[in-house]
Coordinates of C-alpha atoms in Angstrom, one line a residue:
X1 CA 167.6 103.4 109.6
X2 CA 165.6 101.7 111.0
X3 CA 168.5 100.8 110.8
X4 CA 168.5 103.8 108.6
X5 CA 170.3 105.9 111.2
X6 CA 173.3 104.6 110.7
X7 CA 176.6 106.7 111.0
X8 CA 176.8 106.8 107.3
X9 CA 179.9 106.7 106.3
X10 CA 179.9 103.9 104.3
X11 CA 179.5 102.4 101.0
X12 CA 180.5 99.4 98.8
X13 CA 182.6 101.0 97.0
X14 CA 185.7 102.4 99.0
X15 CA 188.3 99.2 100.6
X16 CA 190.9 102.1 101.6
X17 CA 192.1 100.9 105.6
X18 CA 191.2 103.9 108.2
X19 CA 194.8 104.5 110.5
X20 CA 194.4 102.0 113.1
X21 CA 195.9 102.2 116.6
X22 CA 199.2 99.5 117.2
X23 CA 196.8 96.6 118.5
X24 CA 198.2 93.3 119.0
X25 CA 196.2 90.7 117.1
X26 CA 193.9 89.6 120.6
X27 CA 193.0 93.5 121.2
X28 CA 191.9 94.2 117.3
X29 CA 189.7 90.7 116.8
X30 CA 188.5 91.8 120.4
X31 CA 187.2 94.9 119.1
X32 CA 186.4 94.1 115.9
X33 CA 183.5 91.6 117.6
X34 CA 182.8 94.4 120.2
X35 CA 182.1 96.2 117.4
X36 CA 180.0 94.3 115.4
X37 CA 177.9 93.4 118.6
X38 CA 177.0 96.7 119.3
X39 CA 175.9 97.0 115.5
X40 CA 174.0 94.1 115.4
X41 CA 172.3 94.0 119.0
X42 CA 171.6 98.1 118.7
X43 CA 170.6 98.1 115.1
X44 CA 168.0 94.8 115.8
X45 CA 166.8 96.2 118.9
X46 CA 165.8 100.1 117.8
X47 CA 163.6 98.3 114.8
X48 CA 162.2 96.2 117.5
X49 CA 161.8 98.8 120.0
X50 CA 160.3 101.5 117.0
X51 CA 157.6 98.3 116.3
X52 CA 156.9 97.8 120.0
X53 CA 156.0 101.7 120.5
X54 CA 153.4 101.5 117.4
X55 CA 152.2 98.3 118.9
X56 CA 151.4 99.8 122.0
X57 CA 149.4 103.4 120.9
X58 CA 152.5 105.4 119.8
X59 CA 151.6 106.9 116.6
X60 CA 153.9 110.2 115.9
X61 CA 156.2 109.7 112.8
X62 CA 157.5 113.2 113.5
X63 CA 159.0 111.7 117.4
X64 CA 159.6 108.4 115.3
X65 CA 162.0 110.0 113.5
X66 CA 163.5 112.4 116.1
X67 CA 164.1 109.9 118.6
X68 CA 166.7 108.3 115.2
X69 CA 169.4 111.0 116.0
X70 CA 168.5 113.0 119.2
X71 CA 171.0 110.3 120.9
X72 CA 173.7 111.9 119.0
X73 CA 175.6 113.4 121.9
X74 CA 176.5 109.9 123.7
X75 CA 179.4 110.2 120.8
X76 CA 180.4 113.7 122.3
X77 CA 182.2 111.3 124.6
X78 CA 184.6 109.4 122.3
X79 CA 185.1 112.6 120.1
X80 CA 186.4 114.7 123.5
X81 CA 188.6 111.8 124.7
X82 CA 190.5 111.3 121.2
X83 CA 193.6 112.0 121.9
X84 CA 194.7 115.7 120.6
X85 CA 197.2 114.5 118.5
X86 CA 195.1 112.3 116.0
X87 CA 193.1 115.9 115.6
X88 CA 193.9 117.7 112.4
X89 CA 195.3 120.8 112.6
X90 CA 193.6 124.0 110.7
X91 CA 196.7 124.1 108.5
X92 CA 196.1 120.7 107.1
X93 CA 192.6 121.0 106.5
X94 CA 191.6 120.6 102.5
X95 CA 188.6 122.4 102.4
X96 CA 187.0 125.6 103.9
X97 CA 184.6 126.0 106.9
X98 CA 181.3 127.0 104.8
X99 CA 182.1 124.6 102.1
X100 CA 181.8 121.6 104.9
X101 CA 179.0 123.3 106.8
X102 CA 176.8 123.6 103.6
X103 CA 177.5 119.6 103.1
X104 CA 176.9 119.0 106.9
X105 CA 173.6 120.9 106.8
X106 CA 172.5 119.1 103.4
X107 CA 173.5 115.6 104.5
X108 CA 171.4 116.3 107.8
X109 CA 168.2 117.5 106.1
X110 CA 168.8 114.3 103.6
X111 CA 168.8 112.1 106.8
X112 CA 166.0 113.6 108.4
X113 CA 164.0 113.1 105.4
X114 CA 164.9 109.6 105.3
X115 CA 164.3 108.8 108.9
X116 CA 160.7 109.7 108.3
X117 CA 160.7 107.5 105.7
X118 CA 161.7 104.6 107.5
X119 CA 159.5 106.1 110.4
X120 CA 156.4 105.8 108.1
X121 CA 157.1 102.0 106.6
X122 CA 157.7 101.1 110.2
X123 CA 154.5 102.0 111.2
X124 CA 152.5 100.2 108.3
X125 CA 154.6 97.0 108.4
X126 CA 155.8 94.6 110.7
X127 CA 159.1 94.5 112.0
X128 CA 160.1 91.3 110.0
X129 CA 158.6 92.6 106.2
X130 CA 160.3 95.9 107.2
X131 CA 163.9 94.9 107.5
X132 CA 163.8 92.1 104.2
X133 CA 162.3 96.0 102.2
X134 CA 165.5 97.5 104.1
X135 CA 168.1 95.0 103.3
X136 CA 167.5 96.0 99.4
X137 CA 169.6 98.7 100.2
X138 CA 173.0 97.1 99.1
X139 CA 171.3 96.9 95.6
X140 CA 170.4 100.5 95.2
X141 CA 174.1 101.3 97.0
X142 CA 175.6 99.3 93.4
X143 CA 172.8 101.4 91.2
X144 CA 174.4 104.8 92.9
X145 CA 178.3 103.8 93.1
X146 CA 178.7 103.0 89.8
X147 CA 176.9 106.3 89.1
X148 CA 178.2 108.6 91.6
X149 CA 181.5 106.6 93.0
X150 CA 182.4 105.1 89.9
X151 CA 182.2 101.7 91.2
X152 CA 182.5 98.7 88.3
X153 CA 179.7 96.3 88.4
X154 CA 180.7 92.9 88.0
X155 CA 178.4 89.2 87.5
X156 CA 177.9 89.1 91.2
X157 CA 177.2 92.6 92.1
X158 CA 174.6 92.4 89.3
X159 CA 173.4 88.5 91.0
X160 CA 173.4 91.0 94.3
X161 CA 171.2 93.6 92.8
X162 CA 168.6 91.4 91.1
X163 CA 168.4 89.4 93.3
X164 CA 167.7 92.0 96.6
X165 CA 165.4 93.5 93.7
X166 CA 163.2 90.1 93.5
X167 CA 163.2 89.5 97.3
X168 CA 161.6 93.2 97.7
X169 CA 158.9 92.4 94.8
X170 CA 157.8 89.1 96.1
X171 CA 157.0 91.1 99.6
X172 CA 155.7 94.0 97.3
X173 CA 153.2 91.3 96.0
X174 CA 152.5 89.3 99.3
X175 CA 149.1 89.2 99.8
X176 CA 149.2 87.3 103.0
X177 CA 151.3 90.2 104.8
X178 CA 151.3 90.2 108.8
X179 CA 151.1 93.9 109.4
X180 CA 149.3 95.6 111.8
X181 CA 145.9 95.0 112.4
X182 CA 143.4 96.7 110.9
X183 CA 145.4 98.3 108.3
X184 CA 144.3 98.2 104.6
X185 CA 146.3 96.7 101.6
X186 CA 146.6 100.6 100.7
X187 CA 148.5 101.5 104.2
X188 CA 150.7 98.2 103.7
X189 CA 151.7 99.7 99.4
X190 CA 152.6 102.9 101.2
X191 CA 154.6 101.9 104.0
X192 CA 156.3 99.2 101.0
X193 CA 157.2 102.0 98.9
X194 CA 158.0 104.5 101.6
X195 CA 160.7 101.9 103.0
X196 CA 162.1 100.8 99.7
X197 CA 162.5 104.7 98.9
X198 CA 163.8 105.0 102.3
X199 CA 166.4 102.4 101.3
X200 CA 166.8 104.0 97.9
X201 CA 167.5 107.8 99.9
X202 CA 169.6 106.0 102.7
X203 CA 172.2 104.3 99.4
X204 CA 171.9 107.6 98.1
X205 CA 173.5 109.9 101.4
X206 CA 176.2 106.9 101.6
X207 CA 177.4 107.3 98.6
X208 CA 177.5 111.2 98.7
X209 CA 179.0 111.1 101.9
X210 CA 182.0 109.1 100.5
X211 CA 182.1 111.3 97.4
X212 CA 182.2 114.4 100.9
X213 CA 185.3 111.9 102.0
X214 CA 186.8 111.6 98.6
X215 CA 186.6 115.5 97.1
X216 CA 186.3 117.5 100.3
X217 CA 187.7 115.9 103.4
X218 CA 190.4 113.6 101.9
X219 CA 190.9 111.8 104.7
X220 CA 189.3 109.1 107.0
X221 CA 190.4 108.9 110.1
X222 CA 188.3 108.2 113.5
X223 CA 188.1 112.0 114.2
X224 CA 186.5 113.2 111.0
X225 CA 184.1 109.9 111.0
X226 CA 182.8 111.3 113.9
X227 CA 182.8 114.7 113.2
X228 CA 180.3 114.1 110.3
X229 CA 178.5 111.3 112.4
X230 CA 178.1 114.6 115.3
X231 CA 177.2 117.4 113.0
X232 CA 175.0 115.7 110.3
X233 CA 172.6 114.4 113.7
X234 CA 172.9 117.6 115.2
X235 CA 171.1 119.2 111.6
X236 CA 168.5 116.1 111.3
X237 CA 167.9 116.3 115.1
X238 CA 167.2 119.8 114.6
X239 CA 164.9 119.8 111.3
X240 CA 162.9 116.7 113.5
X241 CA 161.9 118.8 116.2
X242 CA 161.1 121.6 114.3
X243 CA 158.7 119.6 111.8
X244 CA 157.0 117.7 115.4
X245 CA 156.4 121.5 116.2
X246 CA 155.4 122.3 113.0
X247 CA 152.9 119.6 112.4
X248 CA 151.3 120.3 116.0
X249 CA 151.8 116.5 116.5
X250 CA 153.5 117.5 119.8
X251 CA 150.3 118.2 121.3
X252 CA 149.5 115.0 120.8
X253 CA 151.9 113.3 123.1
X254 CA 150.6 113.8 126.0
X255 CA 147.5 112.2 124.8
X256 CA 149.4 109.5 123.5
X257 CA 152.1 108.7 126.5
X258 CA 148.7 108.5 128.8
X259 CA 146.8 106.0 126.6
X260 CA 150.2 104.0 126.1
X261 CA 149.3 100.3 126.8
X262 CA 152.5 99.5 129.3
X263 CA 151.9 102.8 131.0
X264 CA 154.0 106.3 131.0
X265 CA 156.8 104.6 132.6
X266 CA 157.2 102.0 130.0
X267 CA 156.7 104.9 127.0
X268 CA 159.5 106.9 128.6
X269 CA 161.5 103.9 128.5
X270 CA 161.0 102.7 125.4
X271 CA 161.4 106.2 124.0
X272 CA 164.8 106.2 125.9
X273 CA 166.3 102.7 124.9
X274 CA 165.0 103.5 121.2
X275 CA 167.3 106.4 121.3
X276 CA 170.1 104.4 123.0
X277 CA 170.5 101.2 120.4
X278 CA 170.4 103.9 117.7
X279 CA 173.4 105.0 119.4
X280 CA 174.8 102.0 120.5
X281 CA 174.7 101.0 116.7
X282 CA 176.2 104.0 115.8
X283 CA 179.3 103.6 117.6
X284 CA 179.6 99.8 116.3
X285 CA 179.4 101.2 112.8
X286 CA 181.9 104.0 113.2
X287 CA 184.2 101.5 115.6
X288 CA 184.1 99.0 112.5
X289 CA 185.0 102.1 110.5
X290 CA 188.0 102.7 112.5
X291 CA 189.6 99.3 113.3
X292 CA 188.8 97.6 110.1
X293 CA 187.2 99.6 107.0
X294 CA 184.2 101.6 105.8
X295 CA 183.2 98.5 103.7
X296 CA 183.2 96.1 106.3
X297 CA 181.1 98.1 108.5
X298 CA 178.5 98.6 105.9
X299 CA 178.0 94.7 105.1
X300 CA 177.7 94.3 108.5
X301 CA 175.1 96.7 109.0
X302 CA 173.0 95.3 106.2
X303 CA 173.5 91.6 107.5
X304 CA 171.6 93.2 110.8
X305 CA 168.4 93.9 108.9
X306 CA 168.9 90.3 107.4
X307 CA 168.7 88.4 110.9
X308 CA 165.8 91.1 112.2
X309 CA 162.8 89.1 110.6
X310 CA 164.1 86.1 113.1
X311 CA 164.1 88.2 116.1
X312 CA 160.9 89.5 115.0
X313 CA 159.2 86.4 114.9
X314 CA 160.5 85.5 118.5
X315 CA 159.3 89.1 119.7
X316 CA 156.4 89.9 118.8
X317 CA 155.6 86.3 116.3
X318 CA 155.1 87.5 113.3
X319 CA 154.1 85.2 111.0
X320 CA 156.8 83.7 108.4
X321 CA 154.6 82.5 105.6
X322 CA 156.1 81.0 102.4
X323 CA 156.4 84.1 100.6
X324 CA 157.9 85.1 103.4
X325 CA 160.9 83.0 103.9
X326 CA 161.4 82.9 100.0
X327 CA 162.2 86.4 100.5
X328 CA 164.6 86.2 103.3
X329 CA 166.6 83.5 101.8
X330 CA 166.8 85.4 98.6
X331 CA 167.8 88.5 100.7
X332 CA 170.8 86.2 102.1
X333 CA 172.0 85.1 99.1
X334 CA 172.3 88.4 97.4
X335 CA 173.9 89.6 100.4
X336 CA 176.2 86.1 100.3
X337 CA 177.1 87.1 96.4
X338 CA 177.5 91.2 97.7
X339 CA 180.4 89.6 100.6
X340 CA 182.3 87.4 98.1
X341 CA 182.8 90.1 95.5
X342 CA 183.9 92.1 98.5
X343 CA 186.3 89.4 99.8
X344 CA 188.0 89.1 95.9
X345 CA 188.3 92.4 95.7
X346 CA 190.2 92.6 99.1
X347 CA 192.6 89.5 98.0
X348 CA 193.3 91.0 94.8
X349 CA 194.2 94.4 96.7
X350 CA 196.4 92.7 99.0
X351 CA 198.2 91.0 95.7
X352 CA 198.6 94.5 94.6
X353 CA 199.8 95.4 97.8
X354 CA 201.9 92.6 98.3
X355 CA 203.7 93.3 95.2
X356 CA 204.2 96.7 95.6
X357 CA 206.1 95.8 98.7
X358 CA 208.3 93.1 97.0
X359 CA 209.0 95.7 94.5
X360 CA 210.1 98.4 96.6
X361 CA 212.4 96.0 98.7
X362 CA 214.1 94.9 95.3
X363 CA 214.7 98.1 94.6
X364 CA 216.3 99.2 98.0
X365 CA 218.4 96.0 97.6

């Protein structure tokens, strides 16, 4: 994910409330826009960093799309210091060890194969035209929740969908596109296609990751978000190294931190803090998981790739022709129509609630 490595956890089709912690109403805003900070600034600032090492000489898509997880253990910090007694115990778990494993290790090799994806459209497009292709991926998360998560599609999912499927077509058709220089209209189709099937893949794993939560793990809780988060990196961080080996593009780095344009340092560096936002993104998404719900922290993830073009054009100036900003305004209104079926379906879950509650204190009256 580009802002493809995401945790993954969620999609637009669960609103079920993870257990939260007894905040008072100051802690819980406080963290939910800590949270959503840490999203926002680390998911803007990987794409950013991803196009800056391009810019400057990097070329591997194989280290591209290592550097997406190998950040993983940074949430080997929050996972130890969980309190014991939110951990489940063996006697409550609701599924076996090689059932999860097998999930674990398919999930990761699905995420690894999407991070070079995204890896390869980043490298043909610029930062801006790269997160509008990515922002389609709400759409394609409606397409595969009313397949796989049973998800009811409604007039505005469908105004969400269509819409996020026009912005991505006028870009697919944009013949004044500010990639990279000296790239041919063929490069730019493939790194189109290879982000919106990135975007496609990436809808995909979050909606068989909830199906994992729904059939397997039966539970949400901080613990287990993190578990998955953890073990699904550890496989993709894994399969990455082995295909950088396997191509023989690690021979190559050498070569290519030398000729980097800032200098070694500066390769390091950006190698580093690439591998850093992912990670500081990742534990917004899960914190947003945690404190508020799996829904919430997706729409806020895809509102990050919404806002990128406009760092991107302060950056590194891409250029926002007409087509351009068409495309970005149409992105925010199918995101807009994505929210507000969101927010009614949380009003009319509270009514539910709400009456439930009256109900059961009539009846202990």
């Amino acid at each position: 994910m580009p802002d493809n490595q995401e945790p993954i956890l969620a999609n637009g089709t669960s609103t079920d409330h993870l257990p939260i912690l007894k905040f008072s109403r100051f802690q819980w805003w406080l963290l939910v826009v800590v949270n959503i900070f840490f999203l926002l600034a680390g998911q803007c600032a990987a794409v950013l960093l991803g196009r800056f090492y391009y810019d400057k000489g990097g070329n591997s898509k194989w280290l591209a799309t290592l550097i997406q997880t190998l950040g993983f253990p940074i949430l080997l910090i929050p996972f130890f210091l969980l309190p014991s007694s939110h951990q489940p115990s063996t006697q409550s778990r609701s599924y076996s060890i090689p059932t999860i494993s097998i999930i674990y290790i398919v999930l990761g090799v699905i995420i690894a194969g999407d991070n070079m994806l995204y890896s390869i459209g980043l490298l043909y497009l610029s930062a801006s035209t790269y997160s509008l292709i990515c922002a389609t991926q709400l759409a394609f998360n409606a397409i595969f929740s009313y397949f796989i998560n049973s998800q009811k599609f409604t007039a505005l999912i469908l105004n969400s969908v269509v819409v996020l499927s026009l912005s991505a077509s006028l870009l697919s058709v944009n013949d004044d596109s500010d990639g990279p220089s000296g790239l041919s209209k063929w490069k730019y189709i493939l790194g189109f296609l290879t982000t919106l099937g990135a975007s496609a893949l990436y809808s995909l794993l979050l909606s068989l990751m909830q199906l994992t939560f729904q059939k397997v793990l039966k539970k949400e809780t901080f613990l287990v978000v993190l578990e998955m988060q953890i073990y699904t990196s550890l496989v993709a961080t894994c399969v990455s190294t082995i295909g950088l080996f396997a191509s023989g593009e690690w021979r190559t780095l050498h070569r290519e931190m030398d000729s980097f344009g800032p200098g070694r340092v500066s390769y390091v560096l950006t190698l580093v803090f690439t591998a850093i936002s992912w990670q500081v993104c990742s534990v917004g998404v899960v914190g947003l998981i945690f404190v508020v719900t799996s829904l919430f922290s997706n729409v806020i993830s895809t509102f990050s790739l919404a806002i990128t073009p406009i760092a991107a054009v302060i950056v590194f100036h891409d250029k926002m022709n007409g087509v351009k900003v068409i495309a970005m305004l149409m992105a925010f209104w199918g995101f807009a129509s994505y929210i507000y079926q969101n927010y009614l379906d949380d009003l009319k879950a509270k009514k539910l609630q709400n009456a439930a509650d009256n109900t059961h204190s009539s009846s202990c009256c």
